Coordinates of C-alpha atoms and ligand atoms in Angstrom, one line a residue:
M1 CA -2.2 5.5 -87.5
A2 CA 0.8 3.8 -86.0
D3 CA 0.6 6.6 -83.5
I4 CA -2.8 5.7 -82.4
E5 CA -2.0 2.0 -82.0
Q6 CA 1.1 2.9 -80.0
L7 CA -0.9 5.3 -77.8
A8 CA -3.7 2.6 -77.3
R9 CA -1.1 0.0 -76.4
D10 CA 0.6 2.2 -73.8
A11 CA -2.8 3.2 -72.4
R12 CA -3.9 -0.4 -72.2
A13 CA -0.7 -1.5 -70.5
D14 CA -1.1 1.1 -67.8
L15 CA -4.7 0.3 -67.2
E16 CA -4.0 -3.4 -67.0
A17 CA -1.1 -2.8 -64.6
A18 CA -3.4 -1.0 -62.2
T19 CA -4.2 -3.0 -59.1
T20 CA -6.3 -0.5 -57.1
V21 CA -9.2 1.8 -57.9
A22 CA -6.9 4.7 -57.3
D23 CA -4.1 3.4 -59.6
L24 CA -6.7 2.8 -62.3
E25 CA -8.1 6.3 -61.9
A26 CA -4.6 7.8 -62.3
A27 CA -4.0 5.7 -65.5
K28 CA -7.4 6.9 -66.8
I29 CA -6.6 10.5 -66.2
K30 CA -3.1 10.1 -67.8
H31 CA -4.3 8.4 -71.0
L32 CA -7.9 9.2 -71.4
G33 CA -8.2 12.5 -69.6
K34 CA -8.8 15.9 -71.1
S35 CA -5.0 16.4 -71.7
G36 CA -4.3 12.8 -72.4
P37 CA -2.5 12.1 -75.8
L38 CA -5.4 10.4 -77.4
V39 CA -7.8 13.3 -76.7
L40 CA -5.2 15.8 -77.8
L41 CA -4.8 13.9 -81.0
L42 CA -8.5 13.8 -81.7
R43 CA -8.9 17.5 -80.8
N44 CA -6.1 18.6 -83.2
I45 CA -7.4 16.4 -86.0
K46 CA -8.1 19.6 -88.1
D47 CA -4.3 20.2 -88.3
L48 CA -3.7 16.9 -90.1
P49 CA -3.6 16.5 -93.8
P50 CA -7.2 16.1 -95.0
E51 CA -6.8 12.5 -96.1
Q52 CA -5.6 11.4 -92.7
R53 CA -8.4 13.1 -90.8
G54 CA -11.0 10.4 -91.5
P55 CA -9.0 7.3 -90.5
V56 CA -7.3 9.0 -87.5
G57 CA -10.7 10.2 -86.2
K58 CA -12.3 6.9 -86.7
G59 CA -9.4 4.8 -85.3
G60 CA -8.9 7.3 -82.4
N61 CA -12.5 7.1 -81.4
I62 CA -12.7 3.4 -81.5
A63 CA -9.5 3.0 -79.5
R64 CA -10.8 5.6 -77.0
K65 CA -14.2 3.8 -76.6
E66 CA -12.5 0.4 -76.2
L67 CA -10.1 1.8 -73.6
E68 CA -12.9 3.5 -71.7
A69 CA -15.0 0.3 -71.7
F70 CA -12.0 -1.7 -70.5
A71 CA -11.3 0.9 -67.7
A72 CA -15.0 0.8 -66.7
D73 CA -15.0 -2.9 -66.5
K74 CA -11.8 -3.2 -64.6
G75 CA -12.9 -0.3 -62.3
A76 CA -16.0 -2.2 -61.3
Q77 CA -14.0 -5.4 -60.6
L78 CA -11.4 -3.5 -58.5
A79 CA -14.1 -1.7 -56.6
D80 CA -15.8 -5.0 -55.9
A81 CA -12.6 -6.6 -54.7
E82 CA -11.8 -3.6 -52.5
L83 CA -15.2 -3.6 -51.0
D84 CA -14.8 -7.4 -50.3
V85 CA -11.6 -6.8 -48.4
R86 CA -13.1 -3.9 -46.4
L87 CA -16.2 -6.0 -45.5
R88 CA -14.0 -8.8 -44.3
R89 CA -11.7 -6.5 -42.4
E90 CA -14.5 -4.5 -40.7
V91 CA -16.7 -7.4 -39.9
V92 CA -18.6 -7.1 -36.6
D93 CA -18.6 -10.2 -34.5
V94 CA -22.0 -9.9 -32.8
S95 CA -21.3 -13.0 -30.8
L96 CA -18.5 -11.4 -28.8
P97 CA -19.4 -10.5 -25.2
P98 CA -19.8 -6.8 -24.8
R99 CA -17.1 -4.7 -23.2
A100 CA -18.1 -4.2 -19.6
M101 CA -19.5 -0.7 -18.9
P102 CA -18.0 0.8 -15.8
Q103 CA -20.8 0.6 -13.1
G104 CA -21.2 3.2 -10.5
T105 CA -22.1 2.5 -6.9
L106 CA -24.5 4.2 -4.5
H107 CA -22.9 6.7 -2.2
V108 CA -22.6 5.3 1.3
L109 CA -25.0 8.1 2.5
T110 CA -27.6 7.0 0.0
Q111 CA -27.1 3.4 1.1
T112 CA -27.5 4.4 4.7
R113 CA -30.6 6.5 4.0
R114 CA -32.2 3.7 2.1
L115 CA -31.5 1.3 4.9
L116 CA -33.1 3.6 7.4
E117 CA -36.1 4.1 5.1
D118 CA -36.4 0.3 4.7
I119 CA -36.4 -0.3 8.5
F120 CA -39.2 2.3 9.0
L121 CA -41.2 1.1 6.0
G122 CA -41.1 -2.4 7.7
M123 CA -42.6 -0.8 10.8
G124 CA -45.5 0.7 8.8
Y125 CA -44.1 4.2 8.4
Q126 CA -44.5 6.2 5.2
V127 CA -41.5 8.0 3.7
I128 CA -42.2 11.7 2.8
D129 CA -40.4 14.6 1.4
A130 CA -40.3 18.3 2.4
P131 CA -38.5 21.5 1.3
E132 CA -35.0 22.3 2.3
V133 CA -35.6 26.0 1.7
E134 CA -38.3 26.7 4.3
S135 CA -40.2 29.6 5.8
E136 CA -39.3 30.8 9.2
W137 CA -42.9 29.9 10.2
Y138 CA -42.4 26.2 9.5
G139 CA -38.8 26.4 10.7
F140 CA -39.5 28.0 14.0
T141 CA -42.9 29.4 14.9
A142 CA -44.8 26.2 14.0
L143 CA -42.3 24.3 16.1
N144 CA -43.3 26.2 19.2
T145 CA -40.4 28.6 18.9
P146 CA -42.1 32.0 18.9
V147 CA -40.6 35.3 18.1
G148 CA -38.1 36.2 20.8
H149 CA -37.2 32.6 21.6
P150 CA -33.5 32.3 21.9
A151 CA -33.5 29.3 19.4
R152 CA -34.7 31.8 16.8
N153 CA -31.5 33.8 16.9
P154 CA -31.0 34.6 13.2
S155 CA -27.3 33.8 13.5
D156 CA -27.9 30.1 13.9
T157 CA -29.0 29.5 10.3
F158 CA -28.7 30.6 6.7
Y159 CA -31.1 33.2 5.4
I160 CA -32.1 33.0 1.7
E161 CA -34.5 36.0 1.7
G162 CA -36.2 38.4 4.0
R163 CA -34.1 38.4 7.1
D164 CA -35.5 40.9 9.5
Q165 CA -32.4 42.8 10.8
G166 CA -34.3 44.5 13.6
A167 CA -36.6 42.1 15.5
G168 CA -34.7 39.1 14.2
A169 CA -37.8 37.3 13.2
N170 CA -40.1 37.3 10.2
D171 CA -42.4 34.4 9.6
D172 CA -42.2 34.7 5.8
A173 CA -38.4 34.9 5.6
L174 CA -36.8 32.0 3.8
I175 CA -34.2 30.0 5.5
L176 CA -32.2 26.8 4.9
R177 CA -33.8 24.5 7.4
T178 CA -31.8 23.6 10.4
Q179 CA -33.5 20.3 11.1
T180 CA -35.9 17.9 9.4
S181 CA -38.4 18.7 12.2
T182 CA -39.6 21.5 9.9
A183 CA -41.5 18.8 8.0
Q184 CA -43.7 18.1 11.0
L185 CA -46.3 20.8 10.5
R186 CA -46.3 20.4 6.7
T187 CA -47.1 16.7 7.1
M188 CA -49.8 17.3 9.7
Q189 CA -51.5 19.9 7.5
K190 CA -51.8 17.3 4.7
S191 CA -53.3 14.4 6.6
T192 CA -55.2 13.6 9.8
P193 CA -54.1 11.1 12.5
P194 CA -53.1 8.4 12.7
L195 CA -49.9 9.5 11.2
Y196 CA -46.6 7.5 10.9
V197 CA -44.0 9.1 8.7
V198 CA -40.3 9.4 8.3
H199 CA -38.6 12.2 6.5
P200 CA -34.9 12.1 5.4
G201 CA -33.1 15.1 4.1
R202 CA -30.4 17.7 4.2
V203 CA -30.2 20.3 6.9
Y204 CA -27.9 23.3 7.3
R205 CA -26.4 25.0 10.4
R206 CA -24.0 27.7 10.9
D207 CA -21.3 25.5 12.4
D208 CA -17.6 25.1 12.5
I209 CA -16.5 22.3 10.3
D210 CA -14.4 19.6 11.8
A211 CA -14.3 15.8 11.9
T212 CA -17.7 15.5 13.5
H213 CA -19.4 18.8 12.5
S214 CA -20.5 20.1 9.1
D215 CA -22.6 23.1 8.1
M216 CA -24.6 20.7 6.0
F217 CA -25.6 17.2 7.1
H218 CA -28.4 14.7 6.9
Q219 CA -31.2 13.8 9.3
M220 CA -34.1 11.5 9.3
E221 CA -37.2 12.6 11.2
A222 CA -39.8 10.2 12.5
L223 CA -43.2 11.5 13.5
A224 CA -46.0 9.4 14.9
I225 CA -49.4 10.7 16.0
H226 CA -52.2 8.6 17.2
E227 CA -54.6 8.2 20.1
G228 CA -52.9 7.0 23.2
L229 CA -49.2 7.1 22.2
T230 CA -46.9 7.4 25.2
L231 CA -43.2 7.7 26.0
A232 CA -43.1 3.9 26.2
D233 CA -44.2 3.7 22.5
L234 CA -41.4 6.1 21.7
K235 CA -38.8 4.0 23.6
G236 CA -40.1 0.8 22.1
T237 CA -39.9 2.2 18.6
I238 CA -36.4 3.4 19.1
E239 CA -35.4 0.0 20.5
Q240 CA -36.9 -1.8 17.6
F241 CA -35.4 0.5 15.1
L242 CA -31.9 0.2 16.6
A243 CA -32.1 -3.6 17.0
T244 CA -32.8 -3.8 13.3
L245 CA -30.1 -1.3 12.4
F246 CA -27.3 -2.9 14.5
G247 CA -28.5 -6.5 14.2
G248 CA -29.4 -7.3 17.8
R249 CA -31.2 -5.9 20.8
L250 CA -29.3 -3.1 22.6
E251 CA -30.3 -1.2 25.7
V252 CA -31.6 2.3 25.1
R253 CA -31.4 5.0 27.6
L254 CA -33.3 8.3 27.6
R255 CA -31.8 11.4 29.1
T256 CA -33.9 14.5 29.7
H257 CA -33.1 17.3 27.3
F258 CA -34.8 20.4 25.8
F259 CA -36.4 20.9 22.4
P260 CA -39.0 23.6 22.0
F261 CA -41.4 21.4 20.1
T262 CA -41.4 18.3 22.3
E263 CA -42.5 17.8 25.9
P264 CA -40.9 15.9 27.5
S265 CA -37.8 16.0 25.4
V266 CA -35.0 13.5 25.6
E267 CA -31.8 12.5 24.0
A268 CA -31.6 8.7 23.3
D269 CA -28.4 6.8 23.9
V270 CA -27.9 3.3 22.6
Q271 CA -25.7 0.8 24.4
C272 CA -22.4 0.6 22.4
F273 CA -22.8 -2.1 19.8
S274 CA -19.1 -2.7 19.8
C275 CA -18.2 -3.3 23.5
R276 CA -21.9 -4.0 24.4
G277 CA -21.8 -1.3 27.1
T278 CA -18.6 -2.4 29.0
G279 CA -16.4 0.4 27.6
D280 CA -13.6 -2.1 27.1
P281 CA -11.5 -2.4 23.9
L282 CA -12.2 -5.2 21.6
P283 CA -10.4 -8.4 22.5
G284 CA -6.9 -8.3 21.0
D285 CA -6.9 -4.5 20.6
E286 CA -3.8 -3.8 22.7
D287 CA -3.3 -0.3 21.4
S288 CA -6.4 1.1 23.1
E289 CA -7.4 1.1 26.8
R290 CA -11.0 1.7 26.0
C291 CA -13.6 0.9 23.4
R292 CA -12.8 3.0 20.3
V293 CA -16.5 3.3 19.2
C294 CA -17.9 4.8 22.4
R295 CA -14.6 6.0 23.8
G296 CA -15.2 3.9 26.9
E297 CA -18.6 5.5 27.7
G298 CA -20.5 2.3 27.0
W299 CA -23.2 4.4 25.4
I300 CA -23.6 6.2 22.1
E301 CA -25.7 9.3 21.7
I302 CA -27.9 8.6 18.7
M303 CA -30.9 10.9 18.5
G304 CA -33.0 13.7 19.9
A305 CA -36.6 12.8 20.6
G306 CA -39.7 13.6 22.6
M307 CA -43.4 13.6 22.9
V308 CA -44.9 16.2 20.4
D309 CA -45.7 19.3 22.4
P310 CA -49.5 19.9 22.7
N311 CA -48.9 23.4 21.4
V312 CA -47.6 22.0 18.2
L313 CA -50.5 19.6 17.8
G314 CA -52.9 22.5 18.5
M315 CA -51.5 24.4 15.5
V316 CA -53.3 22.2 13.0
E317 CA -57.0 21.7 12.5
G318 CA -58.0 18.0 13.0
Y319 CA -55.3 17.5 15.6
D320 CA -56.9 17.8 19.1
P321 CA -54.2 17.7 21.8
D322 CA -56.9 16.3 24.1
K323 CA -57.5 13.3 21.9
V324 CA -54.2 12.5 20.2
T325 CA -50.6 12.4 21.3
G326 CA -47.5 11.9 19.3
F327 CA -43.8 11.3 19.4
A328 CA -40.9 12.4 17.2
F329 CA -37.3 11.8 16.9
G330 CA -34.4 12.9 14.6
I331 CA -31.4 10.7 13.7
G332 CA -28.2 11.9 12.1
I333 CA -27.9 9.8 8.9
D334 CA -24.2 10.8 8.5
R335 CA -23.6 9.7 12.1
V336 CA -25.3 6.3 11.5
A337 CA -23.1 5.8 8.4
M338 CA -20.0 6.6 10.4
L339 CA -21.0 4.2 13.2
R340 CA -21.9 1.4 10.8
H341 CA -18.8 1.6 8.7
D342 CA -16.4 2.8 11.3
F343 CA -14.8 5.8 9.7
P344 CA -13.5 8.7 11.8
D345 CA -14.2 11.8 9.8
L346 CA -17.6 13.2 8.7
R347 CA -16.0 15.3 6.0
L348 CA -15.1 12.1 4.0
L349 CA -18.8 11.9 3.1
F350 CA -18.7 15.1 1.2
Q351 CA -15.3 15.2 -0.5
N352 CA -16.2 12.5 -3.0
D353 CA -12.7 11.1 -3.0
L354 CA -13.1 8.0 -5.0
R355 CA -10.7 6.1 -2.8
F356 CA -13.2 6.5 0.0
V357 CA -16.4 6.2 -2.0
R358 CA -15.3 3.0 -3.7
Q359 CA -15.0 1.2 -0.3
F360 CA -18.8 1.0 -0.1
P361 CA -19.8 -0.9 -3.3
G362 CA -23.6 -0.6 -2.9
R363 CA -25.4 -1.4 -6.2
P364 CA -28.4 0.7 -7.3
Ligands
LIG401 N1 -34.6 18.2 15.4 C1 -33.9 17.9 16.6 C2 -32.4 18.2 16.3 O1 -32.0 18.5 15.2 C3 -34.0 16.5 16.9 C4 -35.4 16.1 17.3 C5 -36.3 15.6 16.4 C6 -35.8 16.3 18.6 C7 -37.6 15.3 16.8 C8 -37.1 16.0 19.0 C9 -38.0 15.5 18.1 O2 -31.6 18.2 17.2

């Protein structure tokens, strides 16, 4: 019996000494577990002299129950206390301002495209979309560039499918479009005049890549078709557009040029927005003898343009070349971005070097 009391006292002392749930668990296993002394004593009760078996069994069981009840109580208290500590430590302060999420910026090309779209929306134009992978028909034939025309030379674009090696022309072949003018016929087929649309997008050309050339770049096509449109309307529209873009009225000069799908065709130059046409360097720029933007020319070539060729109008039902006329022009979006932000190399636009991209913090 003394044995049981001693075992119970030892067990109780260890259980009481425990200050954590883990300590308590260890003490429980040591004293009350399957191979603990009390359990062993009870299990081996049959080896005791018969007269001791009753009292030891009874005393042992009482002691065991008491100790277990004590351990359970204490365990609950310790667990509560530990939970308290954890709740206090892991408290979430919802009143703290959130950590700032890194915010991206729009690419300078996207910003430029949207600016151009905005200007034309303000002039009553609609923004439309058209495929980049285009058939040779929309790419060439529909643009008054029939089979055998030098501009159809297969070497001047990328073929996706169906390149005709022999004749060098196949209306169903799929190409990467070389210009956004390929949207002209698609747009005309979808609606009748009056039509005022702009179409921004990527174009592809087999070209050497240098500071001002890339085999992929961006254009924005404008197409207007209405009764009575003349070259004067084309020039006025270009002037209005450029005045909004560069923030002030600038002279526009039209030079004759050739495009298969416009007649007459022109290239439009705008008076240099930096030197205002003088060709002189900016005041204080002693390192340069001429204007850096126009290289002393006084003019900047800005777009190809022209009056829509009657042959093109005649391709689509509902467009009577005797009734309606139209004009079209195509602007290089990349070039506008370079001019507006004054950076010297087109390739910067496509390298996604963050040191460059971050200089144009346009928000979505
Ligand atoms: N598509 C022509 C080019 O890429 C530009 C252009 C557009 C010319 C519309 C006339 C009319 O050079």
